[in-house]
């Protein structure tokens, strides 16, 4: 297993097992294998990620910058997810913990290690890297996203080039979206349910920041609103609502729209069920993070 040399001498469990990631061929797009070759534990729907109170708190918090559009410079996530029919690609989600599952892995709070995470996922040929920026809930921050984005710059001019970065959070203000753009995000997650009538304006602002808006849906009404808003990237929260319900909701999305299953895979066969249902991409977080660093505890 690859272990980066670190000046502070990290414990082995805190080091990135890049070899384990790279042993999974075709993570960028695959029709034969999902990730690390191990079955995932059966998972029940986790329920809603956010409440109305969460949305109000995020609105009040705003962002570090203002509402002005900030042009991003990272590669397009939408372009990266356009794959041949019959394949499905992976976006890896970076987080240290989860509100439901608790601490996920033994990754340290270390910028050097985060850079290795970014480079390791690139070498494993994921289609994109998603980074949670809600430190209280997921243990990673906007600064961590920036570190991951910086790690991709060394791949400019190469094939494959830098991985696009998807910012994950409950984004409720234009200022917060601008923060993601300044930090190097290529795309931003927007909750259809929580944004309501503000969805169109937030989509426009994301586009003005040269970022792809990814519209997160939890039910049929969300899907209808996302389609009506002209969403080109629609994510179904399969972790929150369950795989079967996600597949049912996918029927409301046309074939030209890129659809993403947002976590909650029970086993490898679920990836093929999702592919056959029309999904082009799955987001995988806990499995890849524990593969890279070892499970917590």
CSV table of C-alpha atoms in Angstrom, one decimal:
chain,number,residue,atom,x,y,z
A,1,UNK,CA,0.0,0.0,0.0
A,2,UNK,CA,1.2,3.5,-0.8
A,3,UNK,CA,1.9,5.7,2.2
A,4,UNK,CA,3.0,9.3,1.6
A,5,UNK,CA,6.1,10.6,3.4
A,6,UNK,CA,5.0,13.2,5.9
A,7,UNK,CA,7.3,15.4,7.9
A,8,UNK,CA,5.4,14.9,11.1
A,9,UNK,CA,5.4,11.1,10.8
A,10,UNK,CA,1.8,10.0,10.7
A,11,UNK,CA,0.6,6.8,12.1
A,12,UNK,CA,0.0,4.1,9.4
A,13,UNK,CA,-3.8,4.1,10.0
A,14,UNK,CA,-3.9,7.8,9.2
A,15,UNK,CA,-2.1,7.4,5.8
A,16,UNK,CA,-3.8,7.2,2.5
A,17,UNK,CA,-3.9,3.6,1.0
A,18,UNK,CA,-3.7,4.9,-2.5
A,19,UNK,CA,-2.9,1.4,-3.8
A,20,UNK,CA,-6.3,0.2,-2.5
A,21,UNK,CA,-8.0,2.9,-4.5
A,22,UNK,CA,-6.0,2.3,-7.6
A,23,UNK,CA,-6.7,-1.4,-7.5
A,24,UNK,CA,-10.3,-0.6,-8.5
A,25,UNK,CA,-10.1,-0.2,-12.3
A,26,UNK,CA,-12.4,2.1,-14.3
A,27,UNK,CA,-13.8,4.1,-11.5
A,28,UNK,CA,-14.3,6.9,-14.0
A,29,UNK,CA,-16.8,4.8,-15.9
A,30,UNK,CA,-17.4,1.1,-15.6
A,31,UNK,CA,-19.8,-1.6,-16.6
A,32,UNK,CA,-18.2,-4.4,-14.7
A,33,UNK,CA,-17.2,-3.2,-11.2
A,34,UNK,CA,-18.3,-0.5,-8.8
A,35,UNK,CA,-15.5,0.4,-6.5
A,36,UNK,CA,-13.2,-1.7,-4.2
A,37,UNK,CA,-14.5,-5.1,-4.8
A,38,UNK,CA,-16.2,-5.5,-1.4
A,39,UNK,CA,-20.0,-5.7,-0.7
A,40,UNK,CA,-21.5,-2.8,1.1
A,41,UNK,CA,-23.5,-3.3,4.3
A,42,UNK,CA,-27.3,-3.2,3.8
A,43,UNK,CA,-28.5,0.3,4.4
A,44,UNK,CA,-32.0,1.5,5.3
A,45,UNK,CA,-33.1,4.9,4.1
A,46,UNK,CA,-31.5,7.5,6.3
A,47,UNK,CA,-34.3,10.0,6.2
A,48,UNK,CA,-34.1,13.8,5.3
A,49,UNK,CA,-30.7,15.4,5.4
A,50,UNK,CA,-32.0,18.8,6.5
A,51,UNK,CA,-34.8,20.5,8.3
A,52,UNK,CA,-36.5,23.9,7.8
A,53,UNK,CA,-34.5,25.0,10.9
A,54,UNK,CA,-31.2,24.0,9.1
A,55,UNK,CA,-32.2,26.1,6.1
A,56,UNK,CA,-33.0,29.1,8.2
A,57,UNK,CA,-29.7,28.8,10.0
A,58,UNK,CA,-27.8,28.6,6.6
A,59,UNK,CA,-29.6,31.7,5.3
A,60,UNK,CA,-28.7,33.6,8.4
A,61,UNK,CA,-25.1,32.5,8.2
A,62,UNK,CA,-24.8,33.7,4.6
A,63,UNK,CA,-21.2,33.4,3.3
A,64,UNK,CA,-17.8,34.9,3.7
A,65,UNK,CA,-18.0,36.8,0.4
A,66,UNK,CA,-20.8,38.8,-1.2
A,67,UNK,CA,-23.5,38.0,-3.8
A,68,UNK,CA,-21.4,39.0,-6.8
A,69,UNK,CA,-20.7,36.2,-9.3
A,70,UNK,CA,-17.2,34.6,-9.1
A,71,UNK,CA,-16.0,32.8,-12.2
A,72,UNK,CA,-14.7,29.3,-11.5
A,73,UNK,CA,-11.9,27.8,-13.4
A,74,UNK,CA,-12.3,24.0,-12.8
A,75,UNK,CA,-13.4,21.5,-15.4
A,76,UNK,CA,-17.1,20.9,-16.0
A,77,UNK,CA,-18.8,18.2,-13.9
A,78,UNK,CA,-21.6,17.8,-16.5
A,79,UNK,CA,-19.1,17.0,-19.2
A,80,UNK,CA,-17.3,14.5,-17.0
A,81,UNK,CA,-20.5,12.6,-16.3
A,82,UNK,CA,-21.5,12.2,-19.9
A,83,UNK,CA,-20.6,8.5,-20.5
A,84,UNK,CA,-21.5,5.9,-23.1
A,85,UNK,CA,-24.8,4.0,-22.6
A,86,UNK,CA,-24.5,0.9,-20.5
A,87,UNK,CA,-21.8,2.4,-18.2
A,88,UNK,CA,-22.0,4.1,-14.8
A,89,UNK,CA,-19.4,6.4,-13.3
A,90,UNK,CA,-18.5,7.2,-9.7
A,91,UNK,CA,-18.1,10.5,-7.9
A,92,UNK,CA,-16.2,10.0,-4.7
A,93,UNK,CA,-17.5,12.0,-1.6
A,94,UNK,CA,-14.9,13.3,0.9
A,95,UNK,CA,-16.0,13.5,4.5
A,96,UNK,CA,-14.6,12.5,7.8
A,97,UNK,CA,-17.9,11.6,9.5
A,98,UNK,CA,-21.6,11.3,8.7
A,99,UNK,CA,-24.7,12.5,10.7
A,100,UNK,CA,-26.1,8.9,10.7
A,101,UNK,CA,-23.0,6.7,10.6
A,102,UNK,CA,-20.7,8.8,12.9
A,103,UNK,CA,-16.9,8.8,12.3
A,104,UNK,CA,-16.2,7.0,9.0
A,105,UNK,CA,-12.4,6.6,8.8
A,106,UNK,CA,-9.1,7.4,10.5
A,107,UNK,CA,-8.1,10.3,8.3
A,108,UNK,CA,-6.4,13.1,10.2
A,109,UNK,CA,-7.1,16.8,10.1
A,110,UNK,CA,-4.1,17.3,7.8
A,111,UNK,CA,-3.8,19.3,4.6
A,112,UNK,CA,-1.0,17.1,3.3
A,113,UNK,CA,-3.3,14.0,3.6
A,114,UNK,CA,-6.2,15.8,1.9
A,115,UNK,CA,-3.9,16.6,-1.0
A,116,UNK,CA,-3.1,12.9,-1.2
A,117,UNK,CA,-6.8,12.1,-1.1
A,118,UNK,CA,-7.4,14.3,-4.2
A,119,UNK,CA,-4.5,12.8,-6.1
A,120,UNK,CA,-5.4,9.3,-5.0
A,121,UNK,CA,-9.0,9.6,-6.2
A,122,UNK,CA,-7.7,11.1,-9.5
A,123,UNK,CA,-5.4,8.1,-10.0
A,124,UNK,CA,-8.4,5.8,-9.2
A,125,UNK,CA,-10.1,7.5,-12.2
A,126,UNK,CA,-13.3,8.7,-10.5
A,127,UNK,CA,-15.4,11.0,-12.7
A,128,UNK,CA,-15.4,13.7,-10.0
A,129,UNK,CA,-14.7,14.5,-6.3
A,130,UNK,CA,-17.5,15.8,-4.0
A,131,UNK,CA,-16.5,17.5,-0.8
A,132,UNK,CA,-18.9,18.1,2.1
A,133,UNK,CA,-18.3,21.6,3.5
A,134,UNK,CA,-20.5,21.4,6.6
A,135,UNK,CA,-17.8,20.7,9.2
A,136,UNK,CA,-20.2,20.2,12.0
A,137,UNK,CA,-22.1,17.4,10.3
A,138,UNK,CA,-19.5,15.9,8.0
A,139,UNK,CA,-16.2,16.8,9.5
A,140,UNK,CA,-14.9,18.6,6.3
A,141,UNK,CA,-14.9,22.3,5.4
A,142,UNK,CA,-14.7,24.8,2.6
A,143,UNK,CA,-11.0,24.9,3.3
A,144,UNK,CA,-10.8,21.2,2.8
A,145,UNK,CA,-12.5,21.6,-0.6
A,146,UNK,CA,-10.0,24.2,-1.6
A,147,UNK,CA,-7.1,21.8,-0.7
A,148,UNK,CA,-8.7,19.0,-2.8
A,149,UNK,CA,-9.2,21.5,-5.7
A,150,UNK,CA,-5.5,22.6,-5.4
A,151,UNK,CA,-4.4,18.9,-5.6
A,152,UNK,CA,-6.0,18.7,-9.1
A,153,UNK,CA,-3.9,21.5,-10.6
A,154,UNK,CA,-0.9,19.3,-11.2
A,155,UNK,CA,-3.0,17.2,-13.7
A,156,UNK,CA,-3.7,20.2,-16.0
A,157,UNK,CA,-2.5,19.3,-19.5
A,158,UNK,CA,-2.6,15.5,-18.7
A,159,UNK,CA,-5.0,12.8,-19.7
A,160,UNK,CA,-7.1,12.4,-17.7
A,161,UNK,CA,-7.1,16.0,-16.6
A,162,UNK,CA,-8.1,17.4,-13.2
A,163,UNK,CA,-11.2,16.0,-11.6
A,164,UNK,CA,-14.2,18.4,-11.3
A,165,UNK,CA,-15.1,19.3,-7.7
A,166,UNK,CA,-18.7,19.2,-6.5
A,167,UNK,CA,-19.4,21.3,-3.3
A,168,UNK,CA,-21.8,19.5,-1.0
A,169,UNK,CA,-23.8,21.5,1.6
A,170,UNK,CA,-27.2,23.1,2.2
A,171,UNK,CA,-26.5,26.2,0.0
A,172,UNK,CA,-29.1,28.8,0.8
A,173,UNK,CA,-27.4,32.1,-0.3
A,174,UNK,CA,-25.6,33.4,-3.3
A,175,UNK,CA,-22.7,34.4,-1.1
A,176,UNK,CA,-22.2,30.7,0.0
A,177,UNK,CA,-22.3,29.6,-3.6
A,178,UNK,CA,-19.7,32.3,-4.4
A,179,UNK,CA,-17.5,30.9,-1.6
A,180,UNK,CA,-17.6,27.5,-3.3
A,181,UNK,CA,-16.6,29.0,-6.6
A,182,UNK,CA,-13.7,30.9,-5.0
A,183,UNK,CA,-12.5,27.6,-3.4
A,184,UNK,CA,-12.3,25.8,-6.7
A,185,UNK,CA,-15.7,24.0,-7.0
A,186,UNK,CA,-16.9,23.1,-10.5
A,187,UNK,CA,-20.4,22.4,-9.4
A,188,UNK,CA,-22.7,23.0,-6.4
A,189,UNK,CA,-25.4,20.9,-4.8
A,190,UNK,CA,-28.8,22.7,-4.5
A,191,UNK,CA,-31.7,21.3,-2.5
A,192,UNK,CA,-34.9,21.6,-4.5
A,193,UNK,CA,-37.1,21.2,-1.4
A,194,UNK,CA,-35.2,23.6,0.8
A,195,UNK,CA,-34.7,26.4,-1.8
A,196,UNK,CA,-38.3,26.3,-3.1
A,197,UNK,CA,-39.0,29.5,-5.0
A,198,UNK,CA,-35.4,30.6,-4.7
A,199,UNK,CA,-34.2,27.6,-6.8
A,200,UNK,CA,-34.2,29.4,-10.2
A,201,UNK,CA,-32.2,32.4,-8.8
A,202,UNK,CA,-29.6,30.1,-7.2
A,203,UNK,CA,-29.2,28.1,-10.4
A,204,UNK,CA,-28.6,31.3,-12.4
A,205,UNK,CA,-26.1,32.4,-9.9
A,206,UNK,CA,-24.2,29.1,-10.0
A,207,UNK,CA,-24.1,29.3,-13.8
A,208,UNK,CA,-22.8,32.9,-13.5
A,209,UNK,CA,-20.0,31.5,-11.3
A,210,UNK,CA,-19.3,29.0,-14.1
A,211,UNK,CA,-20.5,26.1,-11.9
A,212,UNK,CA,-22.9,23.3,-12.8
A,213,UNK,CA,-25.9,23.3,-10.4
A,214,UNK,CA,-26.8,19.8,-9.2
A,215,UNK,CA,-30.4,19.7,-8.1
A,216,UNK,CA,-31.0,17.3,-5.2
A,217,UNK,CA,-34.5,15.7,-5.1
A,218,UNK,CA,-36.3,13.7,-2.4
A,219,UNK,CA,-39.7,13.1,-3.9
A,220,UNK,CA,-41.9,13.4,-7.0
A,221,UNK,CA,-42.7,17.1,-6.5
A,222,UNK,CA,-38.9,17.8,-6.3
A,223,UNK,CA,-38.3,16.0,-9.5
A,224,UNK,CA,-41.1,17.9,-11.3
A,225,UNK,CA,-39.7,21.2,-10.0
A,226,UNK,CA,-36.1,20.3,-11.1
A,227,UNK,CA,-37.3,19.3,-14.6
A,228,UNK,CA,-39.4,22.4,-14.9
A,229,UNK,CA,-36.4,24.5,-13.8
A,230,UNK,CA,-34.4,23.0,-16.7
A,231,UNK,CA,-31.9,21.2,-14.5
A,232,UNK,CA,-29.3,19.4,-16.5
A,233,UNK,CA,-27.9,17.5,-13.5
A,234,UNK,CA,-30.5,16.0,-11.2
A,235,UNK,CA,-29.5,14.0,-8.1
A,236,UNK,CA,-31.9,11.7,-6.4
A,237,UNK,CA,-31.1,11.3,-2.7
A,238,UNK,CA,-31.1,7.5,-2.8
A,239,UNK,CA,-29.4,7.4,0.7
A,240,UNK,CA,-32.3,9.4,2.3
A,241,UNK,CA,-35.2,7.7,0.5
A,242,UNK,CA,-33.9,4.3,-0.4
A,243,UNK,CA,-32.8,2.6,-3.6
A,244,UNK,CA,-36.3,1.4,-4.8
A,245,UNK,CA,-37.8,4.9,-4.4
A,246,UNK,CA,-34.9,6.5,-6.2
A,247,UNK,CA,-35.4,4.2,-9.1
A,248,UNK,CA,-39.1,5.0,-9.2
A,249,UNK,CA,-38.3,8.8,-9.2
A,250,UNK,CA,-35.8,8.4,-12.0
A,251,UNK,CA,-38.8,7.6,-14.3
A,252,UNK,CA,-39.7,11.3,-14.1
A,253,UNK,CA,-36.4,12.4,-15.7
A,254,UNK,CA,-35.8,12.3,-19.4
A,255,UNK,CA,-32.9,10.4,-20.9
A,256,UNK,CA,-31.1,13.5,-22.0
A,257,UNK,CA,-30.8,14.8,-18.4
A,258,UNK,CA,-27.8,13.4,-16.4
A,259,UNK,CA,-29.2,11.6,-13.3
A,260,UNK,CA,-27.1,10.9,-10.2
A,261,UNK,CA,-27.9,8.4,-7.4
A,262,UNK,CA,-26.8,10.2,-4.3
A,263,UNK,CA,-25.4,7.5,-2.0
A,264,UNK,CA,-27.0,4.7,0.0
A,265,UNK,CA,-25.9,1.7,-2.1
A,266,UNK,CA,-26.6,-1.6,-0.3
A,267,UNK,CA,-24.4,-3.8,-2.5
A,268,UNK,CA,-22.6,-3.9,-5.8
A,269,UNK,CA,-25.7,-5.1,-7.7
A,270,UNK,CA,-27.4,-1.9,-6.8
A,271,UNK,CA,-25.0,0.0,-9.1
A,272,UNK,CA,-26.2,-2.2,-12.0
A,273,UNK,CA,-29.9,-1.7,-11.0
A,274,UNK,CA,-29.3,2.0,-11.0
A,275,UNK,CA,-27.5,1.9,-14.4
A,276,UNK,CA,-30.3,-0.1,-15.9
A,277,UNK,CA,-32.9,2.4,-14.5
A,278,UNK,CA,-31.1,5.2,-16.4
A,279,UNK,CA,-28.7,6.6,-13.8
A,280,UNK,CA,-25.4,7.7,-15.2
A,281,UNK,CA,-23.5,8.2,-11.9
A,282,UNK,CA,-23.4,7.1,-8.3
A,283,UNK,CA,-22.0,9.1,-5.4
A,284,UNK,CA,-20.0,6.9,-3.0
A,285,UNK,CA,-18.5,8.3,0.2
A,286,UNK,CA,-18.1,6.1,3.3
A,287,UNK,CA,-16.9,3.0,1.4
A,288,UNK,CA,-14.1,4.8,-0.4
A,289,UNK,CA,-12.9,6.8,2.6
A,290,UNK,CA,-12.7,3.7,4.8
A,291,UNK,CA,-10.9,1.9,2.0
A,292,UNK,CA,-8.3,4.6,1.8
A,293,UNK,CA,-7.7,5.1,5.5
A,294,UNK,CA,-9.2,2.2,7.4
A,295,UNK,CA,-12.6,2.2,9.2
A,296,UNK,CA,-12.9,4.3,12.3
A,297,UNK,CA,-12.0,2.5,15.5
